[in-house]
PDB file of C-alpha atoms in Angstrom:
ATOM      1  CA  UNK A1077     182.981 192.119  54.666  1.00 88.00           C
ATOM      2  CA  UNK A1078     182.971 189.081  52.389  1.00 90.00           C
ATOM      3  CA  UNK A1079     186.622 189.752  51.585  1.00 92.00           C
ATOM      4  CA  UNK A1080     187.592 189.372  55.267  1.00 94.00           C
ATOM      5  CA  UNK A1081     185.524 186.204  55.654  1.00 95.00           C
ATOM      6  CA  UNK A1082     187.186 184.698  52.588  1.00 94.00           C
ATOM      7  CA  UNK A1083     190.619 185.854  53.880  1.00 94.00           C
ATOM      8  CA  UNK A1084     190.064 183.987  57.155  1.00 94.00           C
ATOM      9  CA  UNK A1085     188.863 180.865  55.356  1.00 95.00           C
ATOM     10  CA  UNK A1086     191.652 180.754  52.760  1.00 94.00           C
ATOM     11  CA  UNK A1087     194.576 181.831  54.966  1.00 94.00           C
ATOM     12  CA  UNK A1088     193.440 180.146  58.199  1.00 93.00           C
ATOM     13  CA  UNK A1089     193.793 183.422  60.114  1.00 94.00           C
ATOM     14  CA  UNK A1090     191.516 184.924  62.724  1.00 94.00           C
ATOM     15  CA  UNK A1091     189.550 188.099  62.066  1.00 96.00           C
ATOM     16  CA  UNK A1092     187.633 190.499  64.286  1.00 96.00           C
ATOM     17  CA  UNK A1093     183.890 190.777  63.677  1.00 96.00           C
ATOM     18  CA  UNK A1094     181.055 192.899  65.006  1.00 96.00           C
ATOM     19  CA  UNK A1095     178.044 190.642  65.519  1.00 95.00           C
ATOM     20  CA  UNK A1096     174.447 191.002  66.583  1.00 94.00           C
ATOM     21  CA  UNK A1097     173.831 188.237  69.134  1.00 89.00           C
ATOM     22  CA  UNK A1098     170.614 188.076  71.126  1.00 89.00           C
ATOM     23  CA  UNK A1099     169.849 191.733  70.433  1.00 91.00           C
ATOM     24  CA  UNK A1100     173.286 192.789  71.681  1.00 94.00           C
ATOM     25  CA  UNK A1101     176.136 194.242  69.641  1.00 96.00           C
ATOM     26  CA  UNK A1102     179.300 192.237  70.396  1.00 95.00           C
ATOM     27  CA  UNK A1103     182.844 192.093  69.063  1.00 95.00           C
ATOM     28  CA  UNK A1104     184.360 188.630  68.649  1.00 94.00           C
ATOM     29  CA  UNK A1105     187.476 187.110  67.173  1.00 95.00           C
ATOM     30  CA  UNK A1106     186.626 184.267  64.841  1.00 95.00           C
ATOM     31  CA  UNK A1107     188.200 181.793  62.452  1.00 95.00           C
ATOM     32  CA  UNK A1108     186.063 180.933  59.423  1.00 97.00           C
ATOM     33  CA  UNK A1109     185.925 177.177  58.808  1.00 96.00           C
ATOM     34  CA  UNK A1110     183.318 177.092  56.009  1.00 97.00           C
ATOM     35  CA  UNK A1111     181.163 179.487  54.008  1.00 96.00           C
ATOM     36  CA  UNK A1112     177.602 178.711  52.965  1.00 93.00           C
ATOM     37  CA  UNK A1113     174.963 180.736  51.106  1.00 91.00           C
ATOM     38  CA  UNK A1114     173.221 181.939  54.261  1.00 92.00           C
ATOM     39  CA  UNK A1115     176.165 182.179  56.648  1.00 95.00           C
ATOM     40  CA  UNK A1116     179.449 180.805  57.890  1.00 96.00           C
ATOM     41  CA  UNK A1117     180.693 178.099  60.201  1.00 96.00           C
ATOM     42  CA  UNK A1118     183.338 179.517  62.506  1.00 96.00           C
ATOM     43  CA  UNK A1119     185.305 178.944  65.663  1.00 95.00           C
ATOM     44  CA  UNK A1120     184.394 181.928  67.851  1.00 91.00           C
ATOM     45  CA  UNK A1121     186.867 183.159  70.451  1.00 86.00           C
ATOM     46  CA  UNK A1122     188.616 180.368  72.335  1.00 84.00           C
ATOM     47  CA  UNK A1123     185.703 177.929  72.115  1.00 82.00           C
ATOM     48  CA  UNK A1124     186.580 174.719  70.279  1.00 85.00           C
ATOM     49  CA  UNK A1125     183.104 173.852  68.994  1.00 93.00           C
ATOM     50  CA  UNK A1126     182.244 175.429  65.613  1.00 95.00           C
ATOM     51  CA  UNK A1127     179.094 177.559  65.427  1.00 94.00           C
ATOM     52  CA  UNK A1128     176.932 178.690  62.509  1.00 95.00           C
ATOM     53  CA  UNK A1129     176.547 182.450  62.099  1.00 94.00           C
ATOM     54  CA  UNK A1130     174.009 183.964  59.716  1.00 95.00           C
ATOM     55  CA  UNK A1131     175.421 186.569  57.342  1.00 94.00           C
ATOM     56  CA  UNK A1132     172.744 189.026  58.450  1.00 94.00           C
ATOM     57  CA  UNK A1133     174.130 188.879  62.017  1.00 94.00           C
ATOM     58  CA  UNK A1134     177.671 189.795  60.908  1.00 95.00           C
ATOM     59  CA  UNK A1135     177.739 193.579  60.752  1.00 95.00           C
ATOM     60  CA  UNK A1136     181.403 194.235  59.939  1.00 95.00           C
ATOM     61  CA  UNK A1137     184.833 192.570  59.852  1.00 95.00           C
ATOM     62  CA  UNK A1138     188.435 193.664  60.225  1.00 94.00           C
ATOM     63  CA  UNK A1139     191.862 192.143  60.728  1.00 91.00           C
ATOM     64  CA  UNK A1140     192.462 190.712  64.199  1.00 88.00           C
ATOM     65  CA  UNK A1141     194.890 192.431  66.543  1.00 83.00           C
ATOM     66  CA  UNK A1142     198.442 192.209  65.247  1.00 82.00           C
ATOM     67  CA  UNK A1143     197.374 191.181  61.732  1.00 79.00           C
ATOM     68  CA  UNK A1144     197.686 193.620  58.842  1.00 76.00           C
ATOM     69  CA  UNK A1145     196.892 191.220  56.000  1.00 74.00           C
ATOM     70  CA  UNK A1146     200.499 190.806  54.986  1.00 72.00           C
ATOM     71  CA  UNK A1147     202.080 187.439  54.272  1.00 67.00           C
TER      72      UNK A1147
END
């Protein structure tokens, strides 16, 4: 999971993540803007305002649709 978060941060590419939000399991596309010890700051979906996500709430990550991790 950390590899995908770092990929998004370093390459400036969106990833798909499974998150636990308000007791609900949700899938979101996000762009990592910064990584901290306890979580990440990311742009989630099409919203412009960055949000902080705790690492414990990020259950899994994968490449976004159409992205295969190739340059």
